[in-house]
mmCIF file of C-alpha atoms and ligand atoms in Angstrom:
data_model
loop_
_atom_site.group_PDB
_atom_site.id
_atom_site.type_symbol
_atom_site.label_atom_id
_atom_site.label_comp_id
_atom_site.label_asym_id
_atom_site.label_seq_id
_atom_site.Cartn_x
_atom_site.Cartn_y
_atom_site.Cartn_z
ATOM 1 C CA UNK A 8 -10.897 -20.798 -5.401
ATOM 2 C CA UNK A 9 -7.750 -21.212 -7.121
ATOM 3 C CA UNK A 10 -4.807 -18.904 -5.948
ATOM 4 C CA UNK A 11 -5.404 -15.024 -7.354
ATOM 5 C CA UNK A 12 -3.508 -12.119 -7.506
ATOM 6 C CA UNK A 13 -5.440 -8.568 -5.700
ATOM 7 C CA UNK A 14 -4.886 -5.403 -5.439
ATOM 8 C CA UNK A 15 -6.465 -3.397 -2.438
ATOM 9 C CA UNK A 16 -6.946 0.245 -4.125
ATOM 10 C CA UNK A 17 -8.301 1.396 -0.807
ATOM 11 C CA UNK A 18 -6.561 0.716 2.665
ATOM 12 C CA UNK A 19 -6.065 3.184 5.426
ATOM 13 C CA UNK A 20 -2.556 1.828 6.843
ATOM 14 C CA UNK A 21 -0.810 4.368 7.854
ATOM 15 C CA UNK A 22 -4.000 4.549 10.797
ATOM 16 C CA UNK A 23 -2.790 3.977 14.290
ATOM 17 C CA UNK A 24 -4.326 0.483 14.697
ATOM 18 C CA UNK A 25 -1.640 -1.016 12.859
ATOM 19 C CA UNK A 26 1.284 0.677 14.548
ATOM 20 C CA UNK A 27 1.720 -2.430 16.923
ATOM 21 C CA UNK A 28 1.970 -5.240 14.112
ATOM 22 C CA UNK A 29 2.717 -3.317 10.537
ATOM 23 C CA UNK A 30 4.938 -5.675 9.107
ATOM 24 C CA UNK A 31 2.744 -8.977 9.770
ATOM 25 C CA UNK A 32 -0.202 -6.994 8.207
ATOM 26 C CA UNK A 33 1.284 -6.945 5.261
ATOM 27 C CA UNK A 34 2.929 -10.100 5.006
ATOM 28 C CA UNK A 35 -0.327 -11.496 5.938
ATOM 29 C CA UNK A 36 -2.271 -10.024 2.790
ATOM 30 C CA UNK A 37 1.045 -11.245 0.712
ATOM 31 C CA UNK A 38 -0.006 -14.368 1.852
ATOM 32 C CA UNK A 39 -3.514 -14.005 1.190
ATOM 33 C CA UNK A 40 -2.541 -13.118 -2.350
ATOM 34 C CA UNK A 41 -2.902 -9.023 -2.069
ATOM 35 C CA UNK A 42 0.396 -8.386 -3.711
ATOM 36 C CA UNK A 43 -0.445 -4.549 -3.713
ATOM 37 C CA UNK A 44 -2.368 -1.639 -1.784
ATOM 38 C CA UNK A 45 -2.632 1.260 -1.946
ATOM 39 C CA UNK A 46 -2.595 3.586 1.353
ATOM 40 C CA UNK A 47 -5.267 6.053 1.484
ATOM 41 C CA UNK A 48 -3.932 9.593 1.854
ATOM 42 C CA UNK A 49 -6.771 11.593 4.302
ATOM 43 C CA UNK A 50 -5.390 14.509 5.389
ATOM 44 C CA UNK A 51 -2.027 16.391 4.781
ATOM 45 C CA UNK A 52 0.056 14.629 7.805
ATOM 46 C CA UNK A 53 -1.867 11.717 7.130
ATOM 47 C CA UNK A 54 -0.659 11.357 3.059
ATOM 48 C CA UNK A 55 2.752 11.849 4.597
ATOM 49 C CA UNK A 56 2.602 9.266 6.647
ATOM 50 C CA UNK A 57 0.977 7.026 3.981
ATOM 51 C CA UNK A 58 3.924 8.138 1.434
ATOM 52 C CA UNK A 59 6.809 7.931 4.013
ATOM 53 C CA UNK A 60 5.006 4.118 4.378
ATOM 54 C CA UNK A 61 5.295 2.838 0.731
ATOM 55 C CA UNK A 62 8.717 4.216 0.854
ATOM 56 C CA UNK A 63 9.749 1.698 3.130
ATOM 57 C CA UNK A 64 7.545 -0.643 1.002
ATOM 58 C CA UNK A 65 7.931 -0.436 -2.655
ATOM 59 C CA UNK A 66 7.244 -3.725 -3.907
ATOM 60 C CA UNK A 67 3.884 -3.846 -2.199
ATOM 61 C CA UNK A 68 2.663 -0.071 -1.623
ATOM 62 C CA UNK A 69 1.505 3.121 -3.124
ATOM 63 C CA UNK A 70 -0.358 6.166 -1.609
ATOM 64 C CA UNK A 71 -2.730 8.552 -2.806
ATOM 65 C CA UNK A 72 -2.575 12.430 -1.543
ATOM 66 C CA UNK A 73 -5.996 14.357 -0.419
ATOM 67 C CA UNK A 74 -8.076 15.250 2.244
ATOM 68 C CA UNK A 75 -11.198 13.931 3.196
ATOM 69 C CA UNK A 76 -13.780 16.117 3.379
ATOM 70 C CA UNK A 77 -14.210 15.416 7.366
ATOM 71 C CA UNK A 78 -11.374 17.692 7.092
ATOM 72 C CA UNK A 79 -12.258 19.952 4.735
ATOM 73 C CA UNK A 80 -12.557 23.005 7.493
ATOM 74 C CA UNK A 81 -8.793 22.752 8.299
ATOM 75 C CA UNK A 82 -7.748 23.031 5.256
ATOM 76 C CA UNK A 83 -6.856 26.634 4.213
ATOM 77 C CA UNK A 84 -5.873 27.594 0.599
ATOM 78 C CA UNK A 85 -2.717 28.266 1.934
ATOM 79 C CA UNK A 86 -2.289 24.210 1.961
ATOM 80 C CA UNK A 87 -2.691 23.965 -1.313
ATOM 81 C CA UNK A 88 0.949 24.816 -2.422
ATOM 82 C CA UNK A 89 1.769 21.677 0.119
ATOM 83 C CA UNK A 90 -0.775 19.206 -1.576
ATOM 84 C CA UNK A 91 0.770 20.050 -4.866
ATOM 85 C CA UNK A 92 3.827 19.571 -4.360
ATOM 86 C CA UNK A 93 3.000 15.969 -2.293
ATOM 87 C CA UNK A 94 1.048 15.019 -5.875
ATOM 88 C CA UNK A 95 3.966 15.108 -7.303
ATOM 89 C CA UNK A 96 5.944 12.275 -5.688
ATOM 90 C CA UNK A 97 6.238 9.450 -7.841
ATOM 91 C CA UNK A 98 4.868 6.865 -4.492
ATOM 92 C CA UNK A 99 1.652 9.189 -5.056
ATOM 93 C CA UNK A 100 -0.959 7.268 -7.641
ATOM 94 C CA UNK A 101 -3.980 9.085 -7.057
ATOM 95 C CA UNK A 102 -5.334 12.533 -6.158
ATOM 96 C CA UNK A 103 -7.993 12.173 -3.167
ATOM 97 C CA UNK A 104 -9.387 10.904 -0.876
ATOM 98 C CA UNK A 105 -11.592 14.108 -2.013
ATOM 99 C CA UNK A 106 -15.351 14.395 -2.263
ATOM 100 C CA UNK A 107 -18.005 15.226 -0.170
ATOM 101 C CA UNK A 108 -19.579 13.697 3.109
ATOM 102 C CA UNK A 109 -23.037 15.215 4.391
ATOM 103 C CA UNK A 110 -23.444 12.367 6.911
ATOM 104 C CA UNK A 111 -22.828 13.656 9.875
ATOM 105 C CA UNK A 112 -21.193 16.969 8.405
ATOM 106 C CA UNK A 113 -17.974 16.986 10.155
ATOM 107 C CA UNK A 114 -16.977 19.721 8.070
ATOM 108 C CA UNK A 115 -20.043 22.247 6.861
ATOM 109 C CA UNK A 116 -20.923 21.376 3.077
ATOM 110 C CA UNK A 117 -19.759 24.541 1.489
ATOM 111 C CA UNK A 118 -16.433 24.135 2.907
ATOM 112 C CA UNK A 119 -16.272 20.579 1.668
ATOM 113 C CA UNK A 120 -17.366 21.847 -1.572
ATOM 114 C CA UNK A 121 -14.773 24.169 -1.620
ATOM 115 C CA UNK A 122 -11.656 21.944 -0.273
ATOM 116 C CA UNK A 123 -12.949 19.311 -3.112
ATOM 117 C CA UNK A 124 -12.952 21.830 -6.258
ATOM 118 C CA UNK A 125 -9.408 23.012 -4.968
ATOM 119 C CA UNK A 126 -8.131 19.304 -4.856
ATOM 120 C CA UNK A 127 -10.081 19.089 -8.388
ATOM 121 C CA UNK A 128 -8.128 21.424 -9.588
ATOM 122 C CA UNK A 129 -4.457 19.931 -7.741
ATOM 123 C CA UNK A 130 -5.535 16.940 -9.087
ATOM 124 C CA UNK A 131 -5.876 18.376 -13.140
ATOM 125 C CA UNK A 132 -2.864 20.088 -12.675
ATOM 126 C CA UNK A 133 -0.901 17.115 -10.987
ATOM 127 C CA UNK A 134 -2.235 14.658 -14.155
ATOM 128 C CA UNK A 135 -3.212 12.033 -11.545
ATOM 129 C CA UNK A 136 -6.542 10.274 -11.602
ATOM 130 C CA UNK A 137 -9.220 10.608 -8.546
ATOM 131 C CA UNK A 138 -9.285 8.975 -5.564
ATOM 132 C CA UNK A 139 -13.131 9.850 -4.502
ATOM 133 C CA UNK A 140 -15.294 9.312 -1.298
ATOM 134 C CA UNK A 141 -18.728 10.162 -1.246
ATOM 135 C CA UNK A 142 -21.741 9.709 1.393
ATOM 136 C CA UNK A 143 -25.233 11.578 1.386
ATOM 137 C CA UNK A 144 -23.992 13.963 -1.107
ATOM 138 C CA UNK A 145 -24.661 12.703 -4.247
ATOM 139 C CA UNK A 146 -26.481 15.267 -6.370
ATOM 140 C CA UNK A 147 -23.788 17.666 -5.142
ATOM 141 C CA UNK A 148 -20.890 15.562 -5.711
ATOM 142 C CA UNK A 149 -22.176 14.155 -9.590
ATOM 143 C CA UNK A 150 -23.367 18.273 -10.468
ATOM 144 C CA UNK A 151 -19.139 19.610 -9.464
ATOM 145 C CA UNK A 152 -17.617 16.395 -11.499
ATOM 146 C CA UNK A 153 -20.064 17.264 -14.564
ATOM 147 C CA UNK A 154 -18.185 20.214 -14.216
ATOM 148 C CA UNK A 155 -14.416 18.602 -15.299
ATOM 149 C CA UNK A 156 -15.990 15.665 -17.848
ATOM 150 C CA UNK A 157 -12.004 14.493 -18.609
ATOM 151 C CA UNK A 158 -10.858 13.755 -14.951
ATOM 152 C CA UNK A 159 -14.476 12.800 -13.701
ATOM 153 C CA UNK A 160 -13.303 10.060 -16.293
ATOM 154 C CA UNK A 161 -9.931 9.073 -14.399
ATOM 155 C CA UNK A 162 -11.673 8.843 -11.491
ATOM 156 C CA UNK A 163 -12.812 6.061 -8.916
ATOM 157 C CA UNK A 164 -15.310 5.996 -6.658
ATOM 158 C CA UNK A 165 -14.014 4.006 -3.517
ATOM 159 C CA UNK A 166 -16.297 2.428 -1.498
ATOM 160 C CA UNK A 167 -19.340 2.688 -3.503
ATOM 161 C CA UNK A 168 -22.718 2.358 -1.175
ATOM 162 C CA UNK A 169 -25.315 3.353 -3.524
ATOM 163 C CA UNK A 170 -27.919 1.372 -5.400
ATOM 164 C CA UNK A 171 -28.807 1.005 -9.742
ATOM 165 C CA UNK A 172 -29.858 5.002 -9.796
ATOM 166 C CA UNK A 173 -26.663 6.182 -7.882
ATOM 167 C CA UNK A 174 -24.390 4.121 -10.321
ATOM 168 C CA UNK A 175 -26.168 4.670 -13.714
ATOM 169 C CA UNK A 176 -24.862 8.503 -12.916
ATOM 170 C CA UNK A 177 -21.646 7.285 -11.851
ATOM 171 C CA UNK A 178 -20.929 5.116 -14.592
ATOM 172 C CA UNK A 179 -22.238 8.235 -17.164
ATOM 173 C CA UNK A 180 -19.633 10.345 -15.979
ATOM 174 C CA UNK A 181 -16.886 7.629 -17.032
ATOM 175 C CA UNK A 182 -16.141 6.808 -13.065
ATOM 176 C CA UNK A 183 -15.058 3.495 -11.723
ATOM 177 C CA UNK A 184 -16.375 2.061 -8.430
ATOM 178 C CA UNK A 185 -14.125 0.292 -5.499
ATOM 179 C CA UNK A 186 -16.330 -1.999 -4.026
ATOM 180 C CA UNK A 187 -15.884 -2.624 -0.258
ATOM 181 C CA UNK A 188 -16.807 -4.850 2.485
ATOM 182 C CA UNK A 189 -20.313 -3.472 2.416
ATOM 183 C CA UNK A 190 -21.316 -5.689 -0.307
ATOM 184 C CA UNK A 191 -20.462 -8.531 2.740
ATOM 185 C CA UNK A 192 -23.718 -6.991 4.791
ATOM 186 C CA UNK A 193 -26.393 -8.772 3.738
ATOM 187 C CA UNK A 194 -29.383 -5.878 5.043
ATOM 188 C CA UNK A 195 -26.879 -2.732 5.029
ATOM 189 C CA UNK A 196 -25.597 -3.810 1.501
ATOM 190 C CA UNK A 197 -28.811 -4.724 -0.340
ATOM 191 C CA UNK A 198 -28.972 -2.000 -2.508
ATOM 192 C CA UNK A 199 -25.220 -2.268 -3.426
ATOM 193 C CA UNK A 200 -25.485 -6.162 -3.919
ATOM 194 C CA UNK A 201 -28.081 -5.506 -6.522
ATOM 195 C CA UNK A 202 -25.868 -3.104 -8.252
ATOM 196 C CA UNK A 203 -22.879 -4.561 -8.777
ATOM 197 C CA UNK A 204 -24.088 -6.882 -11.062
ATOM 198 C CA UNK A 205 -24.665 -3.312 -12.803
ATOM 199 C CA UNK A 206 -20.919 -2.466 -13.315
ATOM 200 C CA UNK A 207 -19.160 -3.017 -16.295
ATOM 201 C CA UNK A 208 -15.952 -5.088 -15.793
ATOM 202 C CA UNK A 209 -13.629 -3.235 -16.580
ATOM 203 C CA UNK A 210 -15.155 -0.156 -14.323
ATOM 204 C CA UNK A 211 -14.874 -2.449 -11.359
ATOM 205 C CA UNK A 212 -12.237 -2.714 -8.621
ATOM 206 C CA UNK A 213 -12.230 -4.184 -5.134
ATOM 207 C CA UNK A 214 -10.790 -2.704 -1.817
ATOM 208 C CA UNK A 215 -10.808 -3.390 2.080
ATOM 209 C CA UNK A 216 -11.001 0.259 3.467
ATOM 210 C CA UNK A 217 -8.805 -1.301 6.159
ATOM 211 C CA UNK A 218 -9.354 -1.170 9.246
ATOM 212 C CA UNK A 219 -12.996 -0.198 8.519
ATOM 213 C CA UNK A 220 -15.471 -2.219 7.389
ATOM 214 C CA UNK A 221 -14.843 -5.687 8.352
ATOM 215 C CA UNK A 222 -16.638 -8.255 6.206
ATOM 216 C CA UNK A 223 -19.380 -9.829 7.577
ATOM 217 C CA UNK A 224 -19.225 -13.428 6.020
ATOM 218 C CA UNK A 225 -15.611 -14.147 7.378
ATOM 219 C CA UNK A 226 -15.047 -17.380 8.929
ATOM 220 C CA UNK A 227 -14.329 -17.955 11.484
ATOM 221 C CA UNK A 228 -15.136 -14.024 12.771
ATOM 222 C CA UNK A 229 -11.683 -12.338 13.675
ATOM 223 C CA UNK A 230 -11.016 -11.805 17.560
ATOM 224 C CA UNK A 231 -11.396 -7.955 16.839
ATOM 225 C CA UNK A 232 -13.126 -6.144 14.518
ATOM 226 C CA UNK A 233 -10.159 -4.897 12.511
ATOM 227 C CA UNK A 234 -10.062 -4.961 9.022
ATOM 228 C CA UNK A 235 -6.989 -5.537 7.145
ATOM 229 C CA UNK A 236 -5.492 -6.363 3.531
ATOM 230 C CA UNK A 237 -5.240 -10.119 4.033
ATOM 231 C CA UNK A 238 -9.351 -10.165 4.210
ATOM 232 C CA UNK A 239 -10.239 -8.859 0.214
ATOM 233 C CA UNK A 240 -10.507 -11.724 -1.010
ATOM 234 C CA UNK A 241 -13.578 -12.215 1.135
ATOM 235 C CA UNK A 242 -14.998 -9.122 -1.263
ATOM 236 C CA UNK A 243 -13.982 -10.500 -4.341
ATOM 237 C CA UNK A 244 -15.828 -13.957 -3.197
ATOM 238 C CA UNK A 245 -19.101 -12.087 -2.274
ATOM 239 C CA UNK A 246 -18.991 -9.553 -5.495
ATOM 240 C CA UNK A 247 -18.249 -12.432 -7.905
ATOM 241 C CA UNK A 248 -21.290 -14.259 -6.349
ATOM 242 C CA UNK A 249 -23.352 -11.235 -6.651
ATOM 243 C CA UNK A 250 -22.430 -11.012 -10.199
ATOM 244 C CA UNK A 251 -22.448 -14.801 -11.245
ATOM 245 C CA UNK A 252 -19.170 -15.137 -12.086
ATOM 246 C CA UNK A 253 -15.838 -16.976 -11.022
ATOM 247 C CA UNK A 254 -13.840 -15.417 -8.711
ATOM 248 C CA UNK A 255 -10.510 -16.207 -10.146
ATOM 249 C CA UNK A 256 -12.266 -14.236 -13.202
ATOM 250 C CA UNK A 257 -13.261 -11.081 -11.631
ATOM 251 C CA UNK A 258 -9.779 -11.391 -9.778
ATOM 252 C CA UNK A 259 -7.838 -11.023 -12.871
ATOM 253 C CA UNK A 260 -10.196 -8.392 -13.767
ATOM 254 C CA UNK A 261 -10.297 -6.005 -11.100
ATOM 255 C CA UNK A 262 -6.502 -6.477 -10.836
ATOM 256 C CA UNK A 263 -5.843 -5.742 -14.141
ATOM 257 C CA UNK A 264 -8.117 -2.632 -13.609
ATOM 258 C CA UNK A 265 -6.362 -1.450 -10.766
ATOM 259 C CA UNK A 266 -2.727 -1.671 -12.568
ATOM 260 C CA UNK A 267 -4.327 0.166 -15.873
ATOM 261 C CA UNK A 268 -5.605 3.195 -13.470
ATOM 262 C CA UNK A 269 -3.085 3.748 -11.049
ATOM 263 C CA UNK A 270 -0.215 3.291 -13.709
ATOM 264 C CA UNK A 271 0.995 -0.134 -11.666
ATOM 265 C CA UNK A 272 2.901 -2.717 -12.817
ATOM 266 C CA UNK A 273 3.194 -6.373 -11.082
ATOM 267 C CA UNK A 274 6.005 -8.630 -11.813
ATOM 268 C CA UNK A 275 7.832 -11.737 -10.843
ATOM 269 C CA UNK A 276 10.381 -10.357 -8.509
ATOM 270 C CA UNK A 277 14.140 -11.516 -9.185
ATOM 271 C CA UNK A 278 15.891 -12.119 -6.108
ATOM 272 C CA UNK A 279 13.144 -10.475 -4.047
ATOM 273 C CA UNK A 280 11.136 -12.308 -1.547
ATOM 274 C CA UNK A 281 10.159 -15.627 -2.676
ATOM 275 C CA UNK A 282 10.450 -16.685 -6.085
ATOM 276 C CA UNK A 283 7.566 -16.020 -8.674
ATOM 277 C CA UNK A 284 6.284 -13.502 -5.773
ATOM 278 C CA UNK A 285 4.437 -10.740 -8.023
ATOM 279 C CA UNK A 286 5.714 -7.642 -6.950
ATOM 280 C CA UNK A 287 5.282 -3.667 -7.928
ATOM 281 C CA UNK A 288 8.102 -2.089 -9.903
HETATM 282 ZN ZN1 LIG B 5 -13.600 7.191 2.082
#
């Protein structure tokens, strides 16, 4: 593969496994070719974290503002006022992570329900697109985005698990899938490997979910099983594969994706970092 350009739209880097080594992180994915990610926001202290991050990190970060619905319990209406005014911080590209989660129902599902229609509702107000998770909710979660047809339609859905049926409803709401490490698990990711072949192109982006979800074909396997930015292009090589196409292709692609709905833009930084270094500006 000839040398591509990435975006991560999905990587958790303001979590406390990278507090000991940061800076190499990201100067590894640099390296790697990631010239921007974008920090997943979780909870309230958690997007602050994330924003305070790609403060000190312009040229290569971005955060999105929500809370996962783990967390939906603590938060109180009375948080909303706070959320709103994070979404509007020009570092903030995205309203979520938001959704629902009945896998091990961390937070009960009508309280999930009801943090997710309030950050629906931040997020149409804010005029940012959607950051979304979802996992074993899906009739729930596609019925309450039928419900707002224009943002379901600035919205992505990160780390897409599901198989053909899952996406065709997906894909009819106008959503846009991130497409994780999964796809790198041969049994766990069958159904997802035989979708993505399913996505339009220019629906499709590609993320880490750093420091989750280490791919599975890397060689040679990392010491530990952290995930981090400098390992996408491992999912770009096993979703261009699964599509039958080059990856430099779906590369400029998903990139150009990512930069079209997050509002980024790359260029050659002048008298930043190396020369012809793409960086965000
Ligand atoms: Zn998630």
């Amino acid at each position: 593969m000839t040398a591509v350009t990435l975006v991560d739209i999905g990587a958790n880097l303001a979590h406390d496994s990278f507090d000991a080594d940061r800076p190499a992180v990201l100067e590894r994915a640099r390296a790697a070719g990631v010239a921007a990610m974008i920090v997943t926001g979780s909870s309230l202290d958690d997007t602050e974290n994330a924003i305070a991050l790609a403060r000190r990190h312009p040229q290569v970060l971005r955060a999105t503002a929500g809370v996962h619905p783990h967390h939906a319990a603590g938060f109180p209406d009375i948080d909303a006022g706070r959320l709103a005014a994070i979404l509007a911080d020009p570092m903030v590209v995205a309203a979520g992570e938001c959704g629902l989660d009945y896998f091990r129902n961390f937070s009960p599902p009508a309280e999930q329900r009801r943090a997710f229609e309030l950050q629906l509702r931040l997020a149409a107000a804010a005029g940012k697109p959607l950051f979304l998770h979802q996992r074993e909710a899906h009739a729930d979660f596609i019925a309450m985005l039928r419900a707002h047809p224009q943002l379901a339609a600035r919205g992505v859905l990160h780390c897409f698990t599901g198989g053909a049926a899952e996406l065709e409803d997906c894909l009819a709401l106008g959503l846009s899938v991130g497409i994780t490490g999964w796809i790198c698990d041969e049994r766990r990711g069958q159904a997802l490997r035989e979708a993505t072949p399913r996505v339009p192109i220019e629906r499709l982006m590609i993320e880490t979910d750093a420091p989750y979800l280490l791919p599975r074909t890397l060689r040679p396997k990392p010491a530990h099983r952290r995930n981090e930015p400098a390992f996408l292009p491992a999912v770009l090589v096993e979703a261009a594969r699964c599509r039958s196409e080059p990856p430099e292709a779906l590369a400029a692609a998903t990139t150009g994706n990512a930069c079209r709905f997050f509002g980024l833009t790359l260029a050659r930084g002048a008298g930043t970092g190396s020369p012809g270094t793409l960086i965000l500006v």
